[in-house]
PDB file of C-alpha atoms in Angstrom:
ATOM      1  CA  MET A  23      -0.012  -0.001   0.005  1.00 45.00           C
ATOM      2  CA  MET A  24       1.279   3.437  -0.917  1.00 50.00           C
ATOM      3  CA  ASN A  25       2.048   5.622   2.106  1.00 55.00           C
ATOM      4  CA  ILE A  26       1.322   9.333   2.337  1.00 52.00           C
ATOM      5  CA  ARG A  27       4.950  10.351   1.676  1.00 52.00           C
ATOM      6  CA  SER A  28       5.041   8.323  -1.532  1.00 53.00           C
ATOM      7  CA  LEU A  29       1.710   9.726  -2.619  1.00 49.00           C
ATOM      8  CA  LEU A  30       2.851  13.303  -2.056  1.00 50.00           C
ATOM      9  CA  LEU A  31       6.103  12.683  -3.959  1.00 53.00           C
ATOM     10  CA  MET A  32       4.208  11.236  -6.939  1.00 58.00           C
ATOM     11  CA  THR A  33       1.784  14.191  -6.885  1.00 57.00           C
ATOM     12  CA  VAL A  34       4.676  16.695  -6.950  1.00 53.00           C
ATOM     13  CA  LEU A  35       6.346  14.850  -9.816  1.00 56.00           C
ATOM     14  CA  LEU A  36       3.172  14.670 -11.852  1.00 56.00           C
ATOM     15  CA  LEU A  37       2.496  18.353 -11.316  1.00 55.00           C
ATOM     16  CA  GLY A  38       6.082  19.125 -12.325  1.00 57.00           C
ATOM     17  CA  PHE A  39       5.808  17.148 -15.558  1.00 56.00           C
ATOM     18  CA  SER A  40       2.455  18.711 -16.237  1.00 53.00           C
ATOM     19  CA  GLY A  41       3.976  22.167 -15.881  1.00 53.00           C
ATOM     20  CA  ILE A  42       6.839  21.315 -18.207  1.00 56.00           C
ATOM     21  CA  SER A  43       4.449  20.054 -20.853  1.00 58.00           C
ATOM     22  CA  GLN A  44       2.606  23.369 -20.832  1.00 66.00           C
ATOM     23  CA  ILE A  45       5.712  25.458 -21.616  1.00 78.00           C
ATOM     24  CA  LYS A  46       5.411  26.985 -25.063  1.00 84.00           C
ATOM     25  CA  SER A  47       8.430  26.555 -27.289  1.00 87.00           C
ATOM     26  CA  LYS A  48       9.612  29.413 -29.488  1.00 86.00           C
ATOM     27  CA  PRO A  49      11.777  29.265 -32.615  1.00 87.00           C
ATOM     28  CA  LEU A  50      15.394  30.275 -32.243  1.00 81.00           C
ATOM     29  CA  VAL A  51      15.742  33.054 -34.807  1.00 84.00           C
ATOM     30  CA  LEU A  52      19.254  33.707 -36.095  1.00 86.00           C
ATOM     31  CA  GLY A  53      18.426  35.881 -39.073  1.00 93.00           C
ATOM     32  CA  THR A  54      16.362  36.078 -42.235  1.00 95.00           C
ATOM     33  CA  THR A  55      16.403  34.413 -45.625  1.00 97.00           C
ATOM     34  CA  GLU A  56      15.829  36.331 -48.843  1.00 95.00           C
ATOM     35  CA  GLU A  57      15.180  34.841 -52.270  1.00 97.00           C
ATOM     36  CA  LEU A  58      16.684  37.133 -54.867  1.00 97.00           C
ATOM     37  CA  HIS A  59      16.081  36.653 -58.582  1.00 98.00           C
ATOM     38  CA  SER A  60      19.162  37.232 -60.709  1.00 98.00           C
ATOM     39  CA  THR A  61      18.569  38.301 -64.275  1.00 98.00           C
ATOM     40  CA  ILE A  62      22.294  37.957 -64.912  1.00 98.00           C
ATOM     41  CA  LEU A  63      22.437  34.318 -63.801  1.00 98.00           C
ATOM     42  CA  ASN A  64      18.819  33.614 -64.829  1.00 98.00           C
ATOM     43  CA  GLU A  65      18.014  31.930 -61.525  1.00 98.00           C
ATOM     44  CA  ASN A  66      16.842  32.605 -57.998  1.00 98.00           C
ATOM     45  CA  ARG A  67      19.473  32.779 -55.257  1.00 98.00           C
ATOM     46  CA  ILE A  68      19.011  32.206 -51.559  1.00 98.00           C
ATOM     47  CA  ILE A  69      20.591  34.896 -49.389  1.00 98.00           C
ATOM     48  CA  ASN A  70      20.900  34.528 -45.615  1.00 98.00           C
ATOM     49  CA  VAL A  71      21.254  37.676 -43.489  1.00 98.00           C
ATOM     50  CA  VAL A  72      22.156  38.246 -39.864  1.00 98.00           C
ATOM     51  CA  LEU A  73      21.999  41.770 -38.489  1.00 97.00           C
ATOM     52  CA  PRO A  74      24.062  43.258 -35.631  1.00 94.00           C
ATOM     53  CA  SER A  75      22.465  42.912 -32.187  1.00 90.00           C
ATOM     54  CA  ASP A  76      22.136  46.727 -31.923  1.00 91.00           C
ATOM     55  CA  TYR A  77      20.722  47.202 -35.422  1.00 93.00           C
ATOM     56  CA  ASN A  78      17.952  49.803 -35.482  1.00 94.00           C
ATOM     57  CA  ALA A  79      16.235  50.519 -38.763  1.00 92.00           C
ATOM     58  CA  ASN A  80      15.280  53.992 -37.526  1.00 93.00           C
ATOM     59  CA  ASP A  81      18.723  55.375 -36.672  1.00 94.00           C
ATOM     60  CA  THR A  82      21.481  56.530 -39.007  1.00 94.00           C
ATOM     61  CA  VAL A  83      24.198  54.028 -38.009  1.00 95.00           C
ATOM     62  CA  LYS A  84      25.662  52.054 -40.904  1.00 97.00           C
ATOM     63  CA  TYR A  85      27.548  48.779 -40.718  1.00 97.00           C
ATOM     64  CA  PRO A  86      30.259  46.912 -42.623  1.00 97.00           C
ATOM     65  CA  VAL A  87      29.114  43.834 -44.537  1.00 98.00           C
ATOM     66  CA  VAL A  88      30.676  40.378 -44.427  1.00 98.00           C
ATOM     67  CA  TYR A  89      29.922  38.218 -47.473  1.00 99.00           C
ATOM     68  CA  ILE A  90      30.264  34.447 -47.007  1.00 99.00           C
ATOM     69  CA  LEU A  91      30.527  32.743 -50.388  1.00 98.00           C
ATOM     70  CA  ASP A  92      29.597  29.242 -49.223  1.00 98.00           C
ATOM     71  CA  GLY A  93      26.835  30.857 -47.214  1.00 97.00           C
ATOM     72  CA  GLY A  94      24.045  28.289 -47.057  1.00 96.00           C
ATOM     73  CA  VAL A  95      22.648  27.145 -43.708  1.00 95.00           C
ATOM     74  CA  GLU A  96      24.079  23.680 -44.384  1.00 95.00           C
ATOM     75  CA  GLU A  97      27.386  25.208 -45.553  1.00 97.00           C
ATOM     76  CA  ASP A  98      29.532  27.686 -43.618  1.00 97.00           C
ATOM     77  CA  PHE A  99      26.953  30.349 -42.782  1.00 97.00           C
ATOM     78  CA  ILE A 100      25.999  29.503 -39.218  1.00 96.00           C
ATOM     79  CA  HIS A 101      29.434  28.798 -37.745  1.00 97.00           C
ATOM     80  CA  LEU A 102      31.104  31.765 -39.493  1.00 97.00           C
ATOM     81  CA  ALA A 103      28.240  34.069 -38.520  1.00 97.00           C
ATOM     82  CA  GLY A 104      28.910  32.908 -34.955  1.00 96.00           C
ATOM     83  CA  LEU A 105      32.579  33.905 -35.276  1.00 97.00           C
ATOM     84  CA  VAL A 106      31.627  37.369 -36.488  1.00 97.00           C
ATOM     85  CA  ARG A 107      29.158  37.859 -33.641  1.00 95.00           C
ATOM     86  CA  PHE A 108      31.627  36.453 -31.077  1.00 95.00           C
ATOM     87  CA  ASN A 109      34.454  38.779 -32.159  1.00 95.00           C
ATOM     88  CA  SER A 110      32.133  41.787 -32.176  1.00 94.00           C
ATOM     89  CA  GLN A 111      30.764  41.253 -28.642  1.00 92.00           C
ATOM     90  CA  PRO A 112      31.265  44.462 -26.594  1.00 90.00           C
ATOM     91  CA  TRP A 113      33.581  42.740 -24.096  1.00 91.00           C
ATOM     92  CA  ILE A 114      35.817  41.643 -27.010  1.00 90.00           C
ATOM     93  CA  ALA A 115      35.264  44.389 -29.583  1.00 90.00           C
ATOM     94  CA  ARG A 116      37.808  43.046 -32.056  1.00 92.00           C
ATOM     95  CA  PHE A 117      35.648  42.913 -35.173  1.00 93.00           C
ATOM     96  CA  PRO A 118      33.195  45.742 -35.906  1.00 93.00           C
ATOM     97  CA  ASN A 119      29.471  45.042 -35.574  1.00 95.00           C
ATOM     98  CA  SER A 120      28.571  43.865 -39.052  1.00 97.00           C
ATOM     99  CA  ILE A 121      25.807  42.769 -41.346  1.00 98.00           C
ATOM    100  CA  ILE A 122      26.505  39.129 -42.319  1.00 98.00           C
ATOM    101  CA  VAL A 123      25.386  37.929 -45.753  1.00 99.00           C
ATOM    102  CA  GLY A 124      25.586  34.291 -46.735  1.00 98.00           C
ATOM    103  CA  ILE A 125      25.197  33.358 -50.393  1.00 99.00           C
ATOM    104  CA  GLU A 126      23.852  29.830 -50.692  1.00 98.00           C
ATOM    105  CA  THR A 127      25.519  27.907 -53.495  1.00 97.00           C
ATOM    106  CA  ILE A 128      23.706  26.153 -56.324  1.00 96.00           C
ATOM    107  CA  ASN A 129      26.674  24.917 -58.375  1.00 96.00           C
ATOM    108  CA  ARG A 130      29.877  26.202 -56.801  1.00 96.00           C
ATOM    109  CA  ARG A 131      32.048  24.355 -59.340  1.00 97.00           C
ATOM    110  CA  GLN A 132      30.416  26.500 -61.997  1.00 98.00           C
ATOM    111  CA  ASP A 133      30.212  29.845 -60.141  1.00 98.00           C
ATOM    112  CA  MET A 134      33.607  29.767 -58.459  1.00 98.00           C
ATOM    113  CA  THR A 135      35.699  28.830 -61.485  1.00 98.00           C
ATOM    114  CA  PHE A 136      36.857  31.106 -64.309  1.00 98.00           C
ATOM    115  CA  ALA A 137      36.618  30.180 -67.976  1.00 97.00           C
ATOM    116  CA  VAL A 138      39.239  27.832 -69.364  1.00 96.00           C
ATOM    117  CA  PRO A 139      39.607  26.372 -72.911  1.00 94.00           C
ATOM    118  CA  ASN A 140      39.536  22.743 -71.718  1.00 94.00           C
ATOM    119  CA  LEU A 141      39.726  20.543 -68.622  1.00 95.00           C
ATOM    120  CA  ASP A 142      42.953  18.713 -69.431  1.00 92.00           C
ATOM    121  CA  PHE A 143      44.568  20.039 -66.230  1.00 94.00           C
ATOM    122  CA  VAL A 144      41.883  18.607 -63.932  1.00 93.00           C
ATOM    123  CA  GLU A 145      43.145  15.032 -63.915  1.00 90.00           C
ATOM    124  CA  LYS A 146      46.695  16.218 -63.355  1.00 86.00           C
ATOM    125  CA  ALA A 147      45.411  17.858 -60.180  1.00 86.00           C
ATOM    126  CA  GLY A 148      43.917  14.563 -59.054  1.00 86.00           C
ATOM    127  CA  PHE A 149      40.280  15.133 -60.032  1.00 90.00           C
ATOM    128  CA  SER A 150      37.942  13.761 -62.636  1.00 91.00           C
ATOM    129  CA  LYS A 151      36.595  15.836 -65.580  1.00 92.00           C
ATOM    130  CA  ASP A 152      33.153  14.392 -64.780  1.00 94.00           C
ATOM    131  CA  MET A 153      33.137  16.439 -61.598  1.00 94.00           C
ATOM    132  CA  PHE A 154      32.857  19.617 -63.703  1.00 95.00           C
ATOM    133  CA  PRO A 155      29.917  19.190 -66.111  1.00 95.00           C
ATOM    134  CA  LYS A 156      29.493  22.968 -65.877  1.00 96.00           C
ATOM    135  CA  TYR A 157      32.260  25.437 -65.063  1.00 96.00           C
ATOM    136  CA  GLY A 158      33.713  28.849 -65.829  1.00 97.00           C
ATOM    137  CA  ARG A 159      30.941  31.231 -64.724  1.00 98.00           C
ATOM    138  CA  ALA A 160      33.080  33.385 -62.395  1.00 98.00           C
ATOM    139  CA  GLU A 161      32.758  36.551 -64.447  1.00 98.00           C
ATOM    140  CA  ALA A 162      28.965  36.342 -64.637  1.00 98.00           C
ATOM    141  CA  TYR A 163      28.842  35.521 -60.936  1.00 99.00           C
ATOM    142  CA  THR A 164      30.925  38.611 -60.200  1.00 99.00           C
ATOM    143  CA  ALA A 165      28.495  40.684 -62.248  1.00 99.00           C
ATOM    144  CA  PHE A 166      25.696  39.256 -60.105  1.00 99.00           C
ATOM    145  CA  LEU A 167      27.503  40.305 -56.947  1.00 99.00           C
ATOM    146  CA  GLU A 168      28.393  43.762 -58.213  1.00 98.00           C
ATOM    147  CA  SER A 169      25.197  44.701 -60.054  1.00 99.00           C
ATOM    148  CA  GLU A 170      22.499  42.800 -58.170  1.00 99.00           C
ATOM    149  CA  LEU A 171      23.379  41.415 -54.729  1.00 99.00           C
ATOM    150  CA  ILE A 172      25.496  44.222 -53.280  1.00 99.00           C
ATOM    151  CA  PRO A 173      23.067  46.960 -54.468  1.00 98.00           C
ATOM    152  CA  PHE A 174      20.198  44.913 -52.991  1.00 98.00           C
ATOM    153  CA  ILE A 175      21.940  44.696 -49.613  1.00 98.00           C
ATOM    154  CA  GLU A 176      22.894  48.362 -49.613  1.00 97.00           C
ATOM    155  CA  LYS A 177      19.380  49.428 -50.560  1.00 97.00           C
ATOM    156  CA  ASN A 178      17.549  47.294 -48.011  1.00 97.00           C
ATOM    157  CA  TYR A 179      19.991  47.345 -45.125  1.00 97.00           C
ATOM    158  CA  LYS A 180      22.083  50.052 -43.472  1.00 97.00           C
ATOM    159  CA  ALA A 181      25.374  49.030 -45.031  1.00 97.00           C
ATOM    160  CA  ASP A 182      28.482  51.164 -45.309  1.00 97.00           C
ATOM    161  CA  ALA A 183      31.210  50.822 -47.969  1.00 96.00           C
ATOM    162  CA  THR A 184      33.441  48.364 -46.034  1.00 97.00           C
ATOM    163  CA  ARG A 185      32.990  44.840 -47.421  1.00 98.00           C
ATOM    164  CA  THR A 186      34.709  41.615 -46.438  1.00 98.00           C
ATOM    165  CA  VAL A 187      34.573  38.409 -48.491  1.00 99.00           C
ATOM    166  CA  ILE A 188      35.302  34.941 -47.108  1.00 99.00           C
ATOM    167  CA  GLY A 189      36.095  32.054 -49.432  1.00 98.00           C
ATOM    168  CA  GLU A 190      37.663  28.632 -48.935  1.00 98.00           C
ATOM    169  CA  SER A 191      38.759  26.013 -51.498  1.00 98.00           C
ATOM    170  CA  LEU A 192      37.043  26.846 -54.824  1.00 98.00           C
ATOM    171  CA  ALA A 193      35.560  29.896 -53.108  1.00 98.00           C
ATOM    172  CA  GLY A 194      39.143  30.848 -52.172  1.00 98.00           C
ATOM    173  CA  LEU A 195      40.073  30.519 -55.835  1.00 98.00           C
ATOM    174  CA  TYR A 196      37.137  32.768 -56.721  1.00 98.00           C
ATOM    175  CA  SER A 197      38.099  35.334 -54.065  1.00 98.00           C
ATOM    176  CA  THR A 198      41.566  35.447 -55.627  1.00 98.00           C
ATOM    177  CA  TYR A 199      40.054  35.892 -59.069  1.00 97.00           C
ATOM    178  CA  VAL A 200      37.992  38.846 -57.841  1.00 98.00           C
ATOM    179  CA  LEU A 201      41.012  40.391 -56.102  1.00 97.00           C
ATOM    180  CA  MET A 202      42.961  40.328 -59.371  1.00 96.00           C
ATOM    181  CA  ASN A 203      40.193  41.357 -61.759  1.00 96.00           C
ATOM    182  CA  HIS A 204      37.780  43.445 -59.654  1.00 97.00           C
ATOM    183  CA  PRO A 205      39.792  44.478 -56.563  1.00 96.00           C
ATOM    184  CA  TYR A 206      37.501  47.419 -55.755  1.00 97.00           C
ATOM    185  CA  LEU A 207      34.613  45.103 -54.953  1.00 98.00           C
ATOM    186  CA  PHE A 208      35.820  44.271 -51.422  1.00 98.00           C
ATOM    187  CA  THR A 209      37.938  45.892 -48.733  1.00 98.00           C
ATOM    188  CA  ASN A 210      39.048  42.695 -47.017  1.00 98.00           C
ATOM    189  CA  TYR A 211      39.734  39.384 -48.756  1.00 98.00           C
ATOM    190  CA  ILE A 212      39.901  36.305 -46.526  1.00 99.00           C
ATOM    191  CA  ILE A 213      41.323  33.581 -48.791  1.00 99.00           C
ATOM    192  CA  ILE A 214      41.596  30.119 -47.300  1.00 99.00           C
ATOM    193  CA  SER A 215      43.119  26.988 -48.833  1.00 98.00           C
ATOM    194  CA  PRO A 216      42.473  28.285 -52.375  1.00 98.00           C
ATOM    195  CA  SER A 217      42.167  25.846 -55.271  1.00 97.00           C
ATOM    196  CA  LEU A 218      44.746  27.655 -57.348  1.00 97.00           C
ATOM    197  CA  TRP A 219      45.339  24.498 -59.405  1.00 97.00           C
ATOM    198  CA  TRP A 220      42.297  25.474 -61.485  1.00 97.00           C
ATOM    199  CA  GLY A 221      43.322  26.459 -65.009  1.00 96.00           C
ATOM    200  CA  ASP A 222      46.705  24.785 -64.446  1.00 95.00           C
ATOM    201  CA  GLY A 223      47.709  27.556 -62.032  1.00 95.00           C
ATOM    202  CA  LYS A 224      46.770  30.315 -64.450  1.00 94.00           C
ATOM    203  CA  LEU A 225      46.132  32.889 -61.716  1.00 94.00           C
ATOM    204  CA  LEU A 226      49.749  32.561 -60.674  1.00 94.00           C
ATOM    205  CA  ASP A 227      51.394  33.148 -64.076  1.00 91.00           C
ATOM    206  CA  LYS A 228      53.059  36.430 -64.968  1.00 83.00           C
ATOM    207  CA  THR A 229      50.128  37.634 -67.034  1.00 78.00           C
ATOM    208  CA  HIS A 230      47.791  37.516 -64.085  1.00 86.00           C
ATOM    209  CA  THR A 231      50.110  38.340 -61.209  1.00 86.00           C
ATOM    210  CA  CYS A 232      50.870  41.646 -62.882  1.00 89.00           C
ATOM    211  CA  LEU A 233      47.244  42.552 -62.171  1.00 90.00           C
ATOM    212  CA  LEU A 234      48.096  42.528 -58.473  1.00 91.00           C
ATOM    213  CA  GLU A 235      50.860  45.064 -59.101  1.00 89.00           C
ATOM    214  CA  LYS A 236      48.321  47.419 -60.739  1.00 90.00           C
ATOM    215  CA  ILE A 237      45.917  47.567 -57.778  1.00 94.00           C
ATOM    216  CA  LYS A 238      45.820  51.197 -56.672  1.00 93.00           C
ATOM    217  CA  GLN A 239      43.305  51.171 -53.832  1.00 93.00           C
ATOM    218  CA  LYS A 240      44.091  49.920 -50.335  1.00 96.00           C
ATOM    219  CA  VAL A 241      42.989  46.320 -49.731  1.00 97.00           C
ATOM    220  CA  ASN A 242      43.663  43.813 -46.995  1.00 98.00           C
ATOM    221  CA  VAL A 243      44.302  40.196 -47.870  1.00 98.00           C
ATOM    222  CA  TYR A 244      44.598  37.186 -45.575  1.00 98.00           C
ATOM    223  CA  VAL A 245      45.921  33.888 -46.972  1.00 98.00           C
ATOM    224  CA  GLY A 246      45.422  30.877 -44.721  1.00 98.00           C
ATOM    225  CA  LEU A 247      46.810  27.436 -45.589  1.00 98.00           C
ATOM    226  CA  PRO A 248      46.386  24.005 -43.951  1.00 98.00           C
ATOM    227  CA  SER A 249      49.080  21.369 -43.459  1.00 97.00           C
ATOM    228  CA  LYS A 250      51.340  20.968 -46.445  1.00 95.00           C
ATOM    229  CA  GLU A 251      51.678  17.313 -45.503  1.00 94.00           C
ATOM    230  CA  GLU A 252      48.195  16.812 -46.931  1.00 94.00           C
ATOM    231  CA  ASP A 253      48.681  18.756 -50.166  1.00 92.00           C
ATOM    232  CA  VAL A 254      52.110  20.146 -51.042  1.00 95.00           C
ATOM    233  CA  MET A 255      50.930  21.771 -54.269  1.00 94.00           C
ATOM    234  CA  MET A 256      48.140  23.693 -52.508  1.00 95.00           C
ATOM    235  CA  TYR A 257      50.646  24.987 -49.945  1.00 97.00           C
ATOM    236  CA  GLU A 258      53.245  26.004 -52.546  1.00 97.00           C
ATOM    237  CA  GLN A 259      50.670  27.746 -54.723  1.00 97.00           C
ATOM    238  CA  GLY A 260      49.130  29.530 -51.757  1.00 97.00           C
ATOM    239  CA  LYS A 261      52.548  30.662 -50.574  1.00 97.00           C
ATOM    240  CA  GLN A 262      53.373  31.890 -54.066  1.00 96.00           C
ATOM    241  CA  LEU A 263      50.141  33.901 -54.061  1.00 97.00           C
ATOM    242  CA  TYR A 264      51.201  35.553 -50.795  1.00 97.00           C
ATOM    243  CA  ASP A 265      54.658  36.292 -52.186  1.00 95.00           C
ATOM    244  CA  ASN A 266      53.076  37.921 -55.250  1.00 95.00           C
ATOM    245  CA  LEU A 267      50.889  40.079 -53.009  1.00 95.00           C
ATOM    246  CA  GLN A 268      54.019  41.509 -51.406  1.00 92.00           C
ATOM    247  CA  LYS A 269      54.944  43.304 -54.632  1.00 92.00           C
ATOM    248  CA  ASN A 270      52.208  45.908 -54.176  1.00 95.00           C
ATOM    249  CA  LYS A 271      52.379  48.283 -51.208  1.00 94.00           C
ATOM    250  CA  ASN A 272      48.638  49.007 -51.519  1.00 96.00           C
ATOM    251  CA  ILE A 273      47.941  45.405 -50.535  1.00 96.00           C
ATOM    252  CA  LYS A 274      48.343  44.737 -46.831  1.00 97.00           C
ATOM    253  CA  SER A 275      48.758  40.995 -46.801  1.00 97.00           C
ATOM    254  CA  HIS A 276      48.876  38.407 -44.026  1.00 98.00           C
ATOM    255  CA  PHE A 277      50.136  34.822 -44.332  1.00 98.00           C
ATOM    256  CA  ASP A 278      48.981  32.132 -41.939  1.00 98.00           C
ATOM    257  CA  TYR A 279      50.161  28.523 -41.990  1.00 98.00           C
ATOM    258  CA  LEU A 280      47.978  26.180 -39.921  1.00 97.00           C
ATOM    259  CA  PRO A 281      49.913  22.883 -39.756  1.00 97.00           C
ATOM    260  CA  ASN A 282      47.415  21.206 -37.433  1.00 97.00           C
ATOM    261  CA  GLU A 283      44.518  21.673 -39.859  1.00 97.00           C
ATOM    262  CA  ILE A 284      43.640  19.945 -43.112  1.00 96.00           C
ATOM    263  CA  HIS A 285      41.700  21.266 -46.085  1.00 96.00           C
ATOM    264  CA  SER A 286      38.333  20.164 -44.702  1.00 95.00           C
ATOM    265  CA  THR A 287      38.884  21.553 -41.179  1.00 96.00           C
ATOM    266  CA  VAL A 288      40.859  24.736 -41.729  1.00 97.00           C
ATOM    267  CA  ILE A 289      38.159  27.305 -42.428  1.00 97.00           C
ATOM    268  CA  HIS A 290      36.834  27.955 -38.896  1.00 97.00           C
ATOM    269  CA  GLN A 291      40.221  28.434 -37.248  1.00 97.00           C
ATOM    270  CA  ALA A 292      41.544  30.403 -40.250  1.00 98.00           C
ATOM    271  CA  VAL A 293      38.641  32.872 -40.205  1.00 98.00           C
ATOM    272  CA  ASN A 294      39.131  33.509 -36.498  1.00 97.00           C
ATOM    273  CA  ASN A 295      42.874  34.010 -37.152  1.00 97.00           C
ATOM    274  CA  ALA A 296      42.067  36.347 -40.044  1.00 97.00           C
ATOM    275  CA  PHE A 297      39.932  38.533 -37.771  1.00 96.00           C
ATOM    276  CA  GLN A 298      42.849  38.733 -35.328  1.00 95.00           C
ATOM    277  CA  LYS A 299      45.270  39.760 -38.067  1.00 95.00           C
ATOM    278  CA  LEU A 300      42.949  42.225 -39.823  1.00 94.00           C
ATOM    279  CA  TYR A 301      41.704  43.714 -36.530  1.00 92.00           C
ATOM    280  CA  PRO A 302      44.525  43.149 -34.012  1.00 87.00           C
ATOM    281  CA  THR A 303      43.149  45.262 -31.171  1.00 85.00           C
ATOM    282  CA  THR A 304      40.424  44.289 -28.686  1.00 80.00           C
ATOM    283  CA  TYR A 305      38.434  46.073 -25.998  1.00 68.00           C
ATOM    284  CA  PHE A 306      41.303  45.609 -23.547  1.00 68.00           C
ATOM    285  CA  SER A 307      44.029  46.865 -25.881  1.00 69.00           C
ATOM    286  CA  LYS A 308      42.274  49.937 -27.286  1.00 56.00           C
TER     287      LYS A 308
END
């Protein structure tokens, strides 16, 4: 037979569970998603946006914008947006409060690669030609950024003229391509483990590296590379890119070798390191 103490305990537990079941859950809202139609690319693009915590549509404060190229929710958007917010917390104050824009990819092998006459170099780099049924749309993709996406962001959000782009692997290749051909598009270029093998290393030949020497506006470039034990060619090409950047005093460049990371793990640590190099002071050192 159940005694009074046991009965009271069961009653309390039942009431407790009943109270828990009545708690209303709320969605955890990180940001918003926009669907933008591109007439240049002839397709709709998903854009994810996170605003600064102190963003007020009614004041006059404007914010820098961080563009994440592999910016889908299932790509690098959430964890990199977290790094931006972490480094801009008032008790850290390393990175400025920023609008974060993630561009979800549809076919990154098409958008992030520049035009080439053939794919003969692909197998030499250890890949299959079948992996690239479509490729070489980098110039059109840049036109989409410059003429459609960036104007959309600056029209609908309180954005200032400071823009940072983050790209890794093929997106790092693309970031390098933009730096050489359209350097005015961004202020800060965070280039991580770039696939400079594309086009048989064309971006590193004399014809293209001379474009770096002609850049007249001030830009900041971070080049982060994972362990060369995994991929010697990627390391050597990335290091050559950094050496080429040194030839232009308008380019403030930073080199970062991360020997404990591999190609698939490097991006998170590299982006945090990039913030430290591009914005070396914090709340305590200002």
